[in-house]
Structures are given as C-alpha cells and as structure tokens.
mmCIF file of C-alpha atoms and ligand atoms in Angstrom:
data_model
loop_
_atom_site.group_PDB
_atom_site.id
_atom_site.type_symbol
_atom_site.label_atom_id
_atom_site.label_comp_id
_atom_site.label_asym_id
_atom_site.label_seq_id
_atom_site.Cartn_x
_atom_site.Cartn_y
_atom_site.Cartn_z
ATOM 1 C CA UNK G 1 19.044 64.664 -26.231
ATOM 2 C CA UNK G 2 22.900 64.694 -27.576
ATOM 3 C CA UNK G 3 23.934 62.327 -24.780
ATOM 4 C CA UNK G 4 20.942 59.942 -26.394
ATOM 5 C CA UNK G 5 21.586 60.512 -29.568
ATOM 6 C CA UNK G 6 25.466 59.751 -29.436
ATOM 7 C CA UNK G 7 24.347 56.263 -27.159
ATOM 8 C CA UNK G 8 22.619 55.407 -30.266
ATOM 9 C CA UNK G 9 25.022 56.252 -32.536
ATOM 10 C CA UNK G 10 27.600 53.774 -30.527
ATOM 11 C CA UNK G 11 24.922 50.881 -30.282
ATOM 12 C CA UNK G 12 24.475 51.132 -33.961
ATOM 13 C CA UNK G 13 28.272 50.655 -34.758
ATOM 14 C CA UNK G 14 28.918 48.252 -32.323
ATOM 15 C CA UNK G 15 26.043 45.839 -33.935
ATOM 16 C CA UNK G 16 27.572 46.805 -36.924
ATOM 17 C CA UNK G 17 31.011 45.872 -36.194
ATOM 18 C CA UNK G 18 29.722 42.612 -34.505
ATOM 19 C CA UNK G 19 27.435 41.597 -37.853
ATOM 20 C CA UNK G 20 31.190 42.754 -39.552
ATOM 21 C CA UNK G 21 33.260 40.316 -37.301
ATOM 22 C CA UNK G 22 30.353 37.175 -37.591
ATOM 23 C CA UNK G 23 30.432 37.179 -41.558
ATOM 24 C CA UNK G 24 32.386 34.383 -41.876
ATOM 25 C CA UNK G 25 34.287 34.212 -45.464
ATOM 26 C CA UNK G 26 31.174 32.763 -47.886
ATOM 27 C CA UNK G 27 32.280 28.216 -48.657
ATOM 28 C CA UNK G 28 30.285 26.531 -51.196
ATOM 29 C CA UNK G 29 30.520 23.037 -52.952
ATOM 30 C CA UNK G 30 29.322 21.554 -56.291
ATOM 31 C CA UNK G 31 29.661 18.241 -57.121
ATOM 32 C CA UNK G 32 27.990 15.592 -60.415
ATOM 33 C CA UNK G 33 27.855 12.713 -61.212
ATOM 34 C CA UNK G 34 27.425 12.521 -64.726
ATOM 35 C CA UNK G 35 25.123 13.334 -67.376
ATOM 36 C CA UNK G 36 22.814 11.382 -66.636
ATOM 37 C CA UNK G 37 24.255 7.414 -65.593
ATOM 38 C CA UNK G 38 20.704 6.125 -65.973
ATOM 39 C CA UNK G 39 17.720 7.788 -68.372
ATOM 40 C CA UNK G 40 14.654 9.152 -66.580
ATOM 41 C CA UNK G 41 12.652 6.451 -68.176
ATOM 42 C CA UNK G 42 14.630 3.885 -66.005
ATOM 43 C CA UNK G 43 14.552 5.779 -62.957
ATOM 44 C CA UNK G 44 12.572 4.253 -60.041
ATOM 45 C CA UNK G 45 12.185 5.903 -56.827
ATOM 46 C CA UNK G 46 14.030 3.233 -55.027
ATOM 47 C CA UNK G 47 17.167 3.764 -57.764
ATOM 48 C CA UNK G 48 16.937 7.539 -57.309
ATOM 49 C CA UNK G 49 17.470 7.030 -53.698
ATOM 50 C CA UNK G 50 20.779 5.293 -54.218
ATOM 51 C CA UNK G 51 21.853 7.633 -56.302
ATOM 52 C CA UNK G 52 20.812 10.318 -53.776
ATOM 53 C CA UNK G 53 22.129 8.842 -51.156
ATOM 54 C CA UNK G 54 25.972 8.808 -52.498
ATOM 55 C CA UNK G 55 25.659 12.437 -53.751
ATOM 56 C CA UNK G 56 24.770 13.464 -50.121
ATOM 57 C CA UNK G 57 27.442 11.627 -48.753
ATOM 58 C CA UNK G 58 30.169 13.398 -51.429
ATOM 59 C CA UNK G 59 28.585 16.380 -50.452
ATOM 60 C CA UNK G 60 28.681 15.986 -46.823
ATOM 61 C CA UNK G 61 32.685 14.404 -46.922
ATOM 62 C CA UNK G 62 34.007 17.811 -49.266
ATOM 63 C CA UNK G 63 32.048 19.914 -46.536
ATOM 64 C CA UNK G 64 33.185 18.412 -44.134
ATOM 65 C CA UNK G 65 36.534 20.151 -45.183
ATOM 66 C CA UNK G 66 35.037 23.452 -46.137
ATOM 67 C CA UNK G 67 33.411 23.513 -43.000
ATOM 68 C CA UNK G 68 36.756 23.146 -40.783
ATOM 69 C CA UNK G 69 38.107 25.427 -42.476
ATOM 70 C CA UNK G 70 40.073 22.613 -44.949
ATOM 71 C CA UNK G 71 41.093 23.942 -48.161
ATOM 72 C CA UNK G 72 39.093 23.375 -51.692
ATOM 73 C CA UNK G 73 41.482 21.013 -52.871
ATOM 74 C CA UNK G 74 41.199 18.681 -50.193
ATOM 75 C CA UNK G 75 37.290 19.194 -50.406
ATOM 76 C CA UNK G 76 37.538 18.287 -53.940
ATOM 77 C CA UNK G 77 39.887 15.553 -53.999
ATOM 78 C CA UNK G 78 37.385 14.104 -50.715
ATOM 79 C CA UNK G 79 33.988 14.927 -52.504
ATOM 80 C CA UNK G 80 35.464 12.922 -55.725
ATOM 81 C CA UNK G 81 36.494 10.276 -54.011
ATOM 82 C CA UNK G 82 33.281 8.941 -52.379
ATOM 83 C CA UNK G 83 31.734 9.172 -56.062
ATOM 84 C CA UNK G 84 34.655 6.988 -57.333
ATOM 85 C CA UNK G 85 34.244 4.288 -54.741
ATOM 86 C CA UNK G 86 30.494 4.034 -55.714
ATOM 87 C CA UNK G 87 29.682 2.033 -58.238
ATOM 88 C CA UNK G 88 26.625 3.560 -59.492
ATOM 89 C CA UNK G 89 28.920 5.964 -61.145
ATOM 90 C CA UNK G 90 31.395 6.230 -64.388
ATOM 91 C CA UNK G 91 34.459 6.716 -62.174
ATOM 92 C CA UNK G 92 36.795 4.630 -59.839
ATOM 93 C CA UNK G 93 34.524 1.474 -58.869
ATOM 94 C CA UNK G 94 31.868 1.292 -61.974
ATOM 95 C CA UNK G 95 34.083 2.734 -64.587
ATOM 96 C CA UNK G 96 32.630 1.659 -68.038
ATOM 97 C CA UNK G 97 34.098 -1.002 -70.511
ATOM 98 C CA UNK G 98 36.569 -0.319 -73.603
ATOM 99 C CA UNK G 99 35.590 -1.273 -76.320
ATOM 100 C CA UNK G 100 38.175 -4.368 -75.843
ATOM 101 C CA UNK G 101 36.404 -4.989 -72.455
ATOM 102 C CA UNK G 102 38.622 -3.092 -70.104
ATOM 103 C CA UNK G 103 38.608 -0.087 -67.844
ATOM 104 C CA UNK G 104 41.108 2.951 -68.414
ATOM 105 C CA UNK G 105 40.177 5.752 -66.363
ATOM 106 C CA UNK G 106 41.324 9.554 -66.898
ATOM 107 C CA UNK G 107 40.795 12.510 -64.067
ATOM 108 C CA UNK G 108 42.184 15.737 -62.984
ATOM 109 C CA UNK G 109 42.484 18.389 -59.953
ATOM 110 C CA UNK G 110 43.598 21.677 -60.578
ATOM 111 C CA UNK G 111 44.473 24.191 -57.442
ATOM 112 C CA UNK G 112 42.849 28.230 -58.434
ATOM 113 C CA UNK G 113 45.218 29.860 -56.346
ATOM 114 C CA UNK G 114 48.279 28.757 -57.368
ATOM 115 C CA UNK G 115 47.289 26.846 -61.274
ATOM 116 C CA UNK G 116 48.890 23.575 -60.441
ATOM 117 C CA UNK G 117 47.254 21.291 -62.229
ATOM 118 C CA UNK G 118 47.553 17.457 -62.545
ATOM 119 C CA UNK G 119 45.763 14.680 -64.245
ATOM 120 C CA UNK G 120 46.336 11.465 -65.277
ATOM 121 C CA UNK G 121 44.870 9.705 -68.369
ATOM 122 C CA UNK G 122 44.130 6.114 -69.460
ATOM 123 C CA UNK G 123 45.425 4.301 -66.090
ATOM 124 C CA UNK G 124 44.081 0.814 -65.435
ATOM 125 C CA UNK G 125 44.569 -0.367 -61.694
ATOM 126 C CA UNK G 126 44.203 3.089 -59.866
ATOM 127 C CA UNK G 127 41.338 2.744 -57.107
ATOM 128 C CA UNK G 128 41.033 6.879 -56.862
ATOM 129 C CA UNK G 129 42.484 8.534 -60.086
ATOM 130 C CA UNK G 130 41.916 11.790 -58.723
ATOM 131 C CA UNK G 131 44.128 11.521 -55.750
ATOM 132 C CA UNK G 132 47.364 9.971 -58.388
ATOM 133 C CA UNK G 133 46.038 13.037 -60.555
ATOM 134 C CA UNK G 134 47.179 15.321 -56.850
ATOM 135 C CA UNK G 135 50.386 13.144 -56.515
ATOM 136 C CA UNK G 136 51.015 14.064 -60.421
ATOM 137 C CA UNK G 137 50.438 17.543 -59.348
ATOM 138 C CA UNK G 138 52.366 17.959 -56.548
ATOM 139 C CA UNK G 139 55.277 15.198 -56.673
ATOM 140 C CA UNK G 140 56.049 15.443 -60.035
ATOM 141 C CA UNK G 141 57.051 18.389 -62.108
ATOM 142 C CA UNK G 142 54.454 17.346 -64.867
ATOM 143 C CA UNK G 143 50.955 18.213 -65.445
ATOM 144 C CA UNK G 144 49.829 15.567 -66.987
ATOM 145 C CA UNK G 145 50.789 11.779 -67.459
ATOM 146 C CA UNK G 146 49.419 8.642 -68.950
ATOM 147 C CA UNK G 147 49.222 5.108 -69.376
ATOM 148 C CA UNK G 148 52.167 2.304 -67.938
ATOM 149 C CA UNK G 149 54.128 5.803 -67.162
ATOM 150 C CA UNK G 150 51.372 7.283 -64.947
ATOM 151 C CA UNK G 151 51.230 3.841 -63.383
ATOM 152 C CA UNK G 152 55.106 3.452 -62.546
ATOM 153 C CA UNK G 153 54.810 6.746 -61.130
ATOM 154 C CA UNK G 154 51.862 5.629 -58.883
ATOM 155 C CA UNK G 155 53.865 2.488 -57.609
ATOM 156 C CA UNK G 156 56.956 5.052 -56.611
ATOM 157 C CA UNK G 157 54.564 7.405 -54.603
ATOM 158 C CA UNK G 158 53.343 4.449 -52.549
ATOM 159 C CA UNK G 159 49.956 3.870 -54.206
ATOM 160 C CA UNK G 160 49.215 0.075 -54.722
ATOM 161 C CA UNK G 161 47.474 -1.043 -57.825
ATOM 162 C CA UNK G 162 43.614 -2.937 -57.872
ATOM 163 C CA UNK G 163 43.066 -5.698 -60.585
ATOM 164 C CA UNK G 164 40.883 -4.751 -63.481
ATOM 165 C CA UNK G 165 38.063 -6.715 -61.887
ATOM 166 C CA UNK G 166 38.106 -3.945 -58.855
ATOM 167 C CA UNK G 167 36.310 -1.774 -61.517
ATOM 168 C CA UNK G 168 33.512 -4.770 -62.818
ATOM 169 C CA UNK G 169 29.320 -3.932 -62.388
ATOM 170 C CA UNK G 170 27.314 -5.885 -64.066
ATOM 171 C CA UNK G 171 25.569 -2.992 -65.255
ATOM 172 C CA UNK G 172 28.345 -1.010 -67.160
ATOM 173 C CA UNK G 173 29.152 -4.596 -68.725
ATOM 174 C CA UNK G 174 25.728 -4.913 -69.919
ATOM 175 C CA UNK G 175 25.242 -1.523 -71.138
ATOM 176 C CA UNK G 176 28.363 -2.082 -73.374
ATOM 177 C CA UNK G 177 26.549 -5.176 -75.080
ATOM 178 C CA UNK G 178 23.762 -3.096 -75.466
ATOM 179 C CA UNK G 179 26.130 -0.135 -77.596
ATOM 180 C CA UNK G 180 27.685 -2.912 -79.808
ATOM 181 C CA UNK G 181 24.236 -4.503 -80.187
ATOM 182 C CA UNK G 182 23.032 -1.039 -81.808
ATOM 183 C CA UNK G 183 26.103 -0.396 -83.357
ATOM 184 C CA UNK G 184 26.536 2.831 -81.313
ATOM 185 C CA UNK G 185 29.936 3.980 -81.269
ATOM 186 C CA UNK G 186 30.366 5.160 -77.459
ATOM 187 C CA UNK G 187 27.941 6.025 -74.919
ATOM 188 C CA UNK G 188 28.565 8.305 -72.097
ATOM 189 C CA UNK G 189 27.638 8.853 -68.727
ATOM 190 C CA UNK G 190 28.190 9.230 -64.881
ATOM 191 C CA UNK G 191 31.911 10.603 -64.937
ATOM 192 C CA UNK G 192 32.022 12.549 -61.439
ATOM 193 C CA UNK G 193 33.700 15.883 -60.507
ATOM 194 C CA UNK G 194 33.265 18.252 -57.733
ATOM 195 C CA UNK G 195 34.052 22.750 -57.556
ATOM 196 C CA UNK G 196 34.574 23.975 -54.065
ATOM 197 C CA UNK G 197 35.332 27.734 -52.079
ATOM 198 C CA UNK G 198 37.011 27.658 -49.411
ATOM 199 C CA UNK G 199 37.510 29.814 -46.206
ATOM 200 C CA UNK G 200 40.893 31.355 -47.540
ATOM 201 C CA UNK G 201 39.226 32.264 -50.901
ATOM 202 C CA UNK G 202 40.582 29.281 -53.076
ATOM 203 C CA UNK G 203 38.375 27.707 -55.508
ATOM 204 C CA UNK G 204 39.743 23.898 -56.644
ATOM 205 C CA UNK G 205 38.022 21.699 -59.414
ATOM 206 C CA UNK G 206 38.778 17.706 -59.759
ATOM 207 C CA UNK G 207 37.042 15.340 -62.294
ATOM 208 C CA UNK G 208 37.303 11.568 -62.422
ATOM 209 C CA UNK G 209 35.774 9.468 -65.044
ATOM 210 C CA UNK G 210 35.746 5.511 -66.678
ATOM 211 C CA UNK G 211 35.536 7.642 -69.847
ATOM 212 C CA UNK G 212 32.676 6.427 -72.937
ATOM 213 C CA UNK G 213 31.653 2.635 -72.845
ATOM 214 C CA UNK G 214 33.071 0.842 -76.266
ATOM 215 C CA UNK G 215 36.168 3.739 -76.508
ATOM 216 C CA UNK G 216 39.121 2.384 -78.584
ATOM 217 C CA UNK G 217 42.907 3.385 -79.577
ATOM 218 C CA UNK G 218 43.428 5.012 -75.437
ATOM 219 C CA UNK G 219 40.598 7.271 -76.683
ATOM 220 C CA UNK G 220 40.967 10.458 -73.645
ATOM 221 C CA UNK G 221 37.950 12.726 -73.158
ATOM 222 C CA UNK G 222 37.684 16.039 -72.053
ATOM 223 C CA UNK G 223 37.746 15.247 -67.805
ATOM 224 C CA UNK G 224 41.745 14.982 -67.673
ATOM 225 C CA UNK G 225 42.092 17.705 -70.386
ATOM 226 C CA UNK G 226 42.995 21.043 -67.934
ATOM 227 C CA UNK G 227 40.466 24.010 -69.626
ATOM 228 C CA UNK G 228 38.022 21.946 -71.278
ATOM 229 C CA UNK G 229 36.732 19.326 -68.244
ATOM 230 C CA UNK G 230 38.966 20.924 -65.415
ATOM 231 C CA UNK G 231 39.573 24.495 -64.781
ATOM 232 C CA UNK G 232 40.278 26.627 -61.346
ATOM 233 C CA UNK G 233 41.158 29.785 -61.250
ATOM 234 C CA UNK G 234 41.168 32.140 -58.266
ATOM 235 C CA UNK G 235 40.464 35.460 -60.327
ATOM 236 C CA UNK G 236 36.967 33.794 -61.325
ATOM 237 C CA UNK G 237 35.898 30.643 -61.009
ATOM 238 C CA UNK G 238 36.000 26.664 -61.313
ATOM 239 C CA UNK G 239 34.324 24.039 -62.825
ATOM 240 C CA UNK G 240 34.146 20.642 -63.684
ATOM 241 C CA UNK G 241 32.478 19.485 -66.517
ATOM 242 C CA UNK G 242 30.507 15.649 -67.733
ATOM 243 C CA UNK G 243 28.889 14.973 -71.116
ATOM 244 C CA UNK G 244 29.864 14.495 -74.484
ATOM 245 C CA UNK G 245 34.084 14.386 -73.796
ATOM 246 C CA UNK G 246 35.471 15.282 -77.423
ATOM 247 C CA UNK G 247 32.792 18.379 -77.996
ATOM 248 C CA UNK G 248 34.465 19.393 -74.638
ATOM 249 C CA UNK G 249 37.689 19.352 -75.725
ATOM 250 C CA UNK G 250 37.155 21.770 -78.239
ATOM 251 C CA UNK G 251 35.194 23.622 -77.135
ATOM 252 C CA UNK G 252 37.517 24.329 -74.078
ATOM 253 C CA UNK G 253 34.805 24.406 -71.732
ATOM 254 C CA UNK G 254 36.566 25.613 -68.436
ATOM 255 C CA UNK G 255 38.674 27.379 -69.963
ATOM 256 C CA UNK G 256 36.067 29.359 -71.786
ATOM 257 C CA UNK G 257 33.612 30.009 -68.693
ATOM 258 C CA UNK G 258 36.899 31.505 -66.823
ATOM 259 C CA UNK G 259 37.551 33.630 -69.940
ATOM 260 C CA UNK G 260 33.494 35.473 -70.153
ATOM 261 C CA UNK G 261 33.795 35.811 -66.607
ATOM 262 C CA UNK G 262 37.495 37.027 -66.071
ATOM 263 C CA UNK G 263 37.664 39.340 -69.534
ATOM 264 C CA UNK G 264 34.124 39.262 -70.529
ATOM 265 C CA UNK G 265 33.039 40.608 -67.352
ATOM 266 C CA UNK G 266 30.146 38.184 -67.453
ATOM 267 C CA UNK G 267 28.470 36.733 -64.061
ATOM 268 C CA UNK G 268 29.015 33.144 -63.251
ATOM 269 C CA UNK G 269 25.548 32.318 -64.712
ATOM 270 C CA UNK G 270 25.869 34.136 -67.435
ATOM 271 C CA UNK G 271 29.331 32.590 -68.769
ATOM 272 C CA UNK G 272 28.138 28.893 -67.737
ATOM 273 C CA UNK G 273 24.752 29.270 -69.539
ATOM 274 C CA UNK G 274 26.361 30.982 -72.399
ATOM 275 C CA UNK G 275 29.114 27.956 -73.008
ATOM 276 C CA UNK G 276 26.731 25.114 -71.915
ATOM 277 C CA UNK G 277 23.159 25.961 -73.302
ATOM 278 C CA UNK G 278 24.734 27.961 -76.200
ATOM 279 C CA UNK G 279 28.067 26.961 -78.011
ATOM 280 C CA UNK G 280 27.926 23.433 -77.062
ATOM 281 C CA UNK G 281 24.293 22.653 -78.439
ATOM 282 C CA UNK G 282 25.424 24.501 -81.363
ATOM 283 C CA UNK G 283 28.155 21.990 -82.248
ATOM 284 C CA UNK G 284 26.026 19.130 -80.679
ATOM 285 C CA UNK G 285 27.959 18.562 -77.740
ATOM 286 C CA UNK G 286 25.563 17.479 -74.786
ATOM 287 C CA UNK G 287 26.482 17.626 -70.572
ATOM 288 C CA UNK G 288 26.569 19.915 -68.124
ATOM 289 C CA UNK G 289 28.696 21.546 -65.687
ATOM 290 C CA UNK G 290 29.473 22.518 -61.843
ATOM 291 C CA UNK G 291 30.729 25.645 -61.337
ATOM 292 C CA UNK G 292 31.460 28.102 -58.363
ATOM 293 C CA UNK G 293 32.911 31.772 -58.406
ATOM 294 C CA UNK G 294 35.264 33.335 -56.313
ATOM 295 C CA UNK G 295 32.186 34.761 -53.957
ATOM 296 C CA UNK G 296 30.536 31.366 -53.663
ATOM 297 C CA UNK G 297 27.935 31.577 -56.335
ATOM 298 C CA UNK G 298 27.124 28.338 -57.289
ATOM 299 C CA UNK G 299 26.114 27.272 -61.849
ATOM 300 C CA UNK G 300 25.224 23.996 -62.558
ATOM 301 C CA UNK G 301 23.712 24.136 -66.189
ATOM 302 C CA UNK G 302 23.054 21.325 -68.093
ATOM 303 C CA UNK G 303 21.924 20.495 -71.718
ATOM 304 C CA UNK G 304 21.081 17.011 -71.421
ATOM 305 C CA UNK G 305 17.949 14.892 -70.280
ATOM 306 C CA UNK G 306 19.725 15.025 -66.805
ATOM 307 C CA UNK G 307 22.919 15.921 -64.343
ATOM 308 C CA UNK G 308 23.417 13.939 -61.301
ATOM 309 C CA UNK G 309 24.183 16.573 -59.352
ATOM 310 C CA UNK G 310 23.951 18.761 -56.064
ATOM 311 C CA UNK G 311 25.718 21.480 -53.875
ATOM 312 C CA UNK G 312 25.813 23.349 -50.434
ATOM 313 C CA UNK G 313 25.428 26.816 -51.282
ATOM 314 C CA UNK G 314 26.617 30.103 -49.639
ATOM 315 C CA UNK G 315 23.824 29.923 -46.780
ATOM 316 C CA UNK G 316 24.806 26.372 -45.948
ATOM 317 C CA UNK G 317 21.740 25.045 -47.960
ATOM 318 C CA UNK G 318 22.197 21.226 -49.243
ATOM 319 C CA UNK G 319 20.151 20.635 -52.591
ATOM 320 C CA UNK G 320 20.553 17.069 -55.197
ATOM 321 C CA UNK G 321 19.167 17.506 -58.372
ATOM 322 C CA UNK G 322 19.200 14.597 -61.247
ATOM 323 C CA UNK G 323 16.752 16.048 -64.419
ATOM 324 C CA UNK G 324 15.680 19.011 -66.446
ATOM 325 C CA UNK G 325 13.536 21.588 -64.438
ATOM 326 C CA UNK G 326 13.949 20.062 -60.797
HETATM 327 N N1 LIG H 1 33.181 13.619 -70.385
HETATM 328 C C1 LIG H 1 33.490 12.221 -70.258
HETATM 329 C C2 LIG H 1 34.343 11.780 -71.405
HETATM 330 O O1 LIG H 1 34.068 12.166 -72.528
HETATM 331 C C3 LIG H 1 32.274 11.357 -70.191
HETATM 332 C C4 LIG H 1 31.172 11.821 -69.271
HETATM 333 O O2 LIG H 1 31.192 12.929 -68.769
HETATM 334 O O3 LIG H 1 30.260 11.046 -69.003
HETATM 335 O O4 LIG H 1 35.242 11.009 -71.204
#
C-alpha cells in the first residue's frame, strides 16, 4: 500500500513538473487601425474584407516575431509597418491631406523594459515613420524630433526619402473636399499602432499616423506624443492609442492607464475602461485604445462608432473586430 501510494505520489509530480516545464512564457499582440477609417454606414462586406484582410496580415507579421521568440519591439515596429504600407489606412501609404494639401506624418515606438522612446513628428517623405521613430530611438540621443531635422537625420541613417505623391489615395483626397465643403475643421481616422508581450517579458507600443485631414500650422496629435498615444512600460503595461489626437494629449492617455494600473493597483481592464469610456467622454475626446499587460492580458476599449482592430491573445487565439458590440 506505501510502495503504491509513494508511485503515485512521484507520477503526480513528475506530470506536474512536465505541465511546469511546457508553460511557455504567455505572448500576446494588439494592433488598430484607427477609429474608425470608414463609418459603418459605408461599410460593405466586400470593403470589410479588405480591411480584414490587412489587419490579419499585421497580425500574423508581429507574431510572427512573438512566436520565434523575437522581441516586442520588433513585433511592433513589423505589425505597424504592414498597416503603413496599406493604403486603406491613416498612416504611411494613405496618410490624409493638410489642410494645404500635403501629407506630414507623426509616429512613435517606445521599448517597456528599458523606456527608450522615439518618435518623430510632421515628416513628409518617410515610407515607414515608425521604423525612423526606432532609428530616433536608438541612433540618436533624442526622443523626439521633427520636421526638415527629423528628415536630415533620416538621410544620415541610410533611409531614402518617397515623393509626397507616395502617400496620394483618392479617397483621403476626397474626404478632405468633403471637410472643407462642411466647413469641418479636421476629421480623424485610421492612424495605426500595435502593443505586443514577448517571450522575455517585454511589452513595446508603436503608433504611426497621417494625423487629421485639413490640419494646419504642423498641427501634432497625440500618436508621437510618448504618455498620451504611446506608452510601454514593463512594470504594467502598453498601449497605443487612435481617436480624437489633442483630447489625447491631455488627457495623457498612456501615461494614465500605466499610472491606475502601476499605483492604482487597477487591472488592465479596469484602468483602460476607466481612461477611455470615462475621462475621455467626459471632456469629449472620442477613440480607443490597444493595450496589453505584463501577463498578456489583452484591452482594447473604444468610445467611438468603431476601432479597426484585432489581437492574438494569450491562448494563441486570432480575433479582428471593427464596431461597437462585435
Ligand atoms: N490620434 C490621431 C491624431 O490626432 C488621429 C487618429 O487616431 O485617427 O493625430
């Protein structure tokens, strides 16, 4: 009977110890793009599977990383690129129209385990902002730089420069017609951004965005801004935010989901539901964000009609969502 029971007792621990040894360290990935590039009254199933189809594919490229055991920054950085080279979205490729009928594009990464952080704001012939935004951050001993500057900097790291007409749809040019028509001052939609955990426990956020259609004066919105459209931080979380830029700004939204979580003590849905369906409707600001915690819990709240969004969650489950309640 003690011989038995002691044979059991082994078995038990040695399944134990193997379950112990298989739990990998959790990954997960968030990415958007944008509050909401077109309304749900223009969707058509045939649009929506565009716009699905370039989510997936961010998704699947910033996995790809995750899955090799690549670090969150290059998942981010890889994930944010794909959305910039589409042109369905307000980012790289697609960027919307100044007011003066030009593109000047902002984005950020920032790195949780270490807080290097770089971003780049108002450049005009960068293909993929977010990866000069990673130069910025770790070739330069700046966080953040802008205009002809961040573009001189570009050309001394090697990166060549696109024409203007690189960044031309049809659609974005129409759309700003249709905001001067009704004397709107700036529309927004469609910037892009992407959270990711990795294997070694790093979380990394990157945004990229065109900005509002009919912006003047080198307006800057929230995306290149680090704590209000970019934030990673290892102790808690990161996110990347899209929606109404200058309501971002002060409302430091990053900033202030790290701060409920990390001295709050609030969960990850908690602090991102709290800043995003709470503060920000309070002083009007709509958008949403991506967000993912250091154990791989994935937020994506949003206070707008819709969030192009999606993410691969802890169990390796893939999931695009564009409106309210989907
Ligand atoms: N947040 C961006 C900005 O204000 C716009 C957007 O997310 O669509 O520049």
């Amino acid at each position: 009977m003690k011989t038995q029971l002691a044979a059991l007792v082994a078995l038990c621990s040695l399944t134990l110890l193997a379950h112990v040894q298989a739990a990998e360290p959790p990954i997960a990935l968030a990415i958007h793009g944008g509050a909401g590039p077109l309304p749900k009254a223009q969707m058509t199933p045939d649009k929506r599977k565009l716009y699905e189809a370039d989510l997936n594919k961010a998704l699947q490229a910033g996995y790809a990383v995750l899955k090799s055991g690549g670090r969150s920054l290059d998942a981010v950085e890889a994930s944010v690129k794909v959305l910039e080279d589409s042109p369905l979205f307000n980012a790289g490729k697609g960027s919307v129209f100044t007011y003066e009928g030009a593109h000047e594009l902002d984005a950020a990464i920032m790195d949780g385990k270490t807080l290097a952080a770089g971003s780049v704001a108002g450049v005009r012939h960068i293909k993929n902002p977010v990866s000069l935004a990673r130069a910025v951050m770790e070739k330069s001993p700046h966080v953040m730089l802008a205009g002809a500057g961040a573009e001189e900097f570009a050309l001394q790291q090697g990166f060549s420069l696109v024409s203007q007409d690189y960044f031309y749809t049809q659609e974005k040019w129409d759309l700003l017609q249709e905001v001067k028509a009704e004397a709107r001052k700036t529309s927004h939609k469609g910037t892009v951004g992407a959270v990711a955990l990795d294997k070694a426990g790093n979380l990394a956020a990157a945004t990229s965005t065109g900005g509002m259609t009919n912006k003047r004066w080198n307006r800057v919105g929230d995306s290149p801004i680090i704590g209000a459209g970019t934030y990673a931080n290892n102790q808690a979380v990161a996110v990347s935010a899209t929606g109404h830029g200058e309501f971002f700004i002060r409302s430091v939204v990053g900033h202030d989901i790290f701060a409920l979580m990390a001295y709050g003590k609030q969960s990850l849905q908690q602090a991102a539901n709290e800043v995003v369906m709470n503060k920000l409707v309070k002083i009007g600001g709509e958008g949403g964000v991506v967000s993912v915690d250091k154990d791989g819990n994935i937020a994506t709240p949003f206070n707008s009609e819709g969030m192009y969004h999606g993410w691969v969650d802890k169990a390796g489950k893939v999931q695009v969502k564009i409106y309210q309640g989907e």
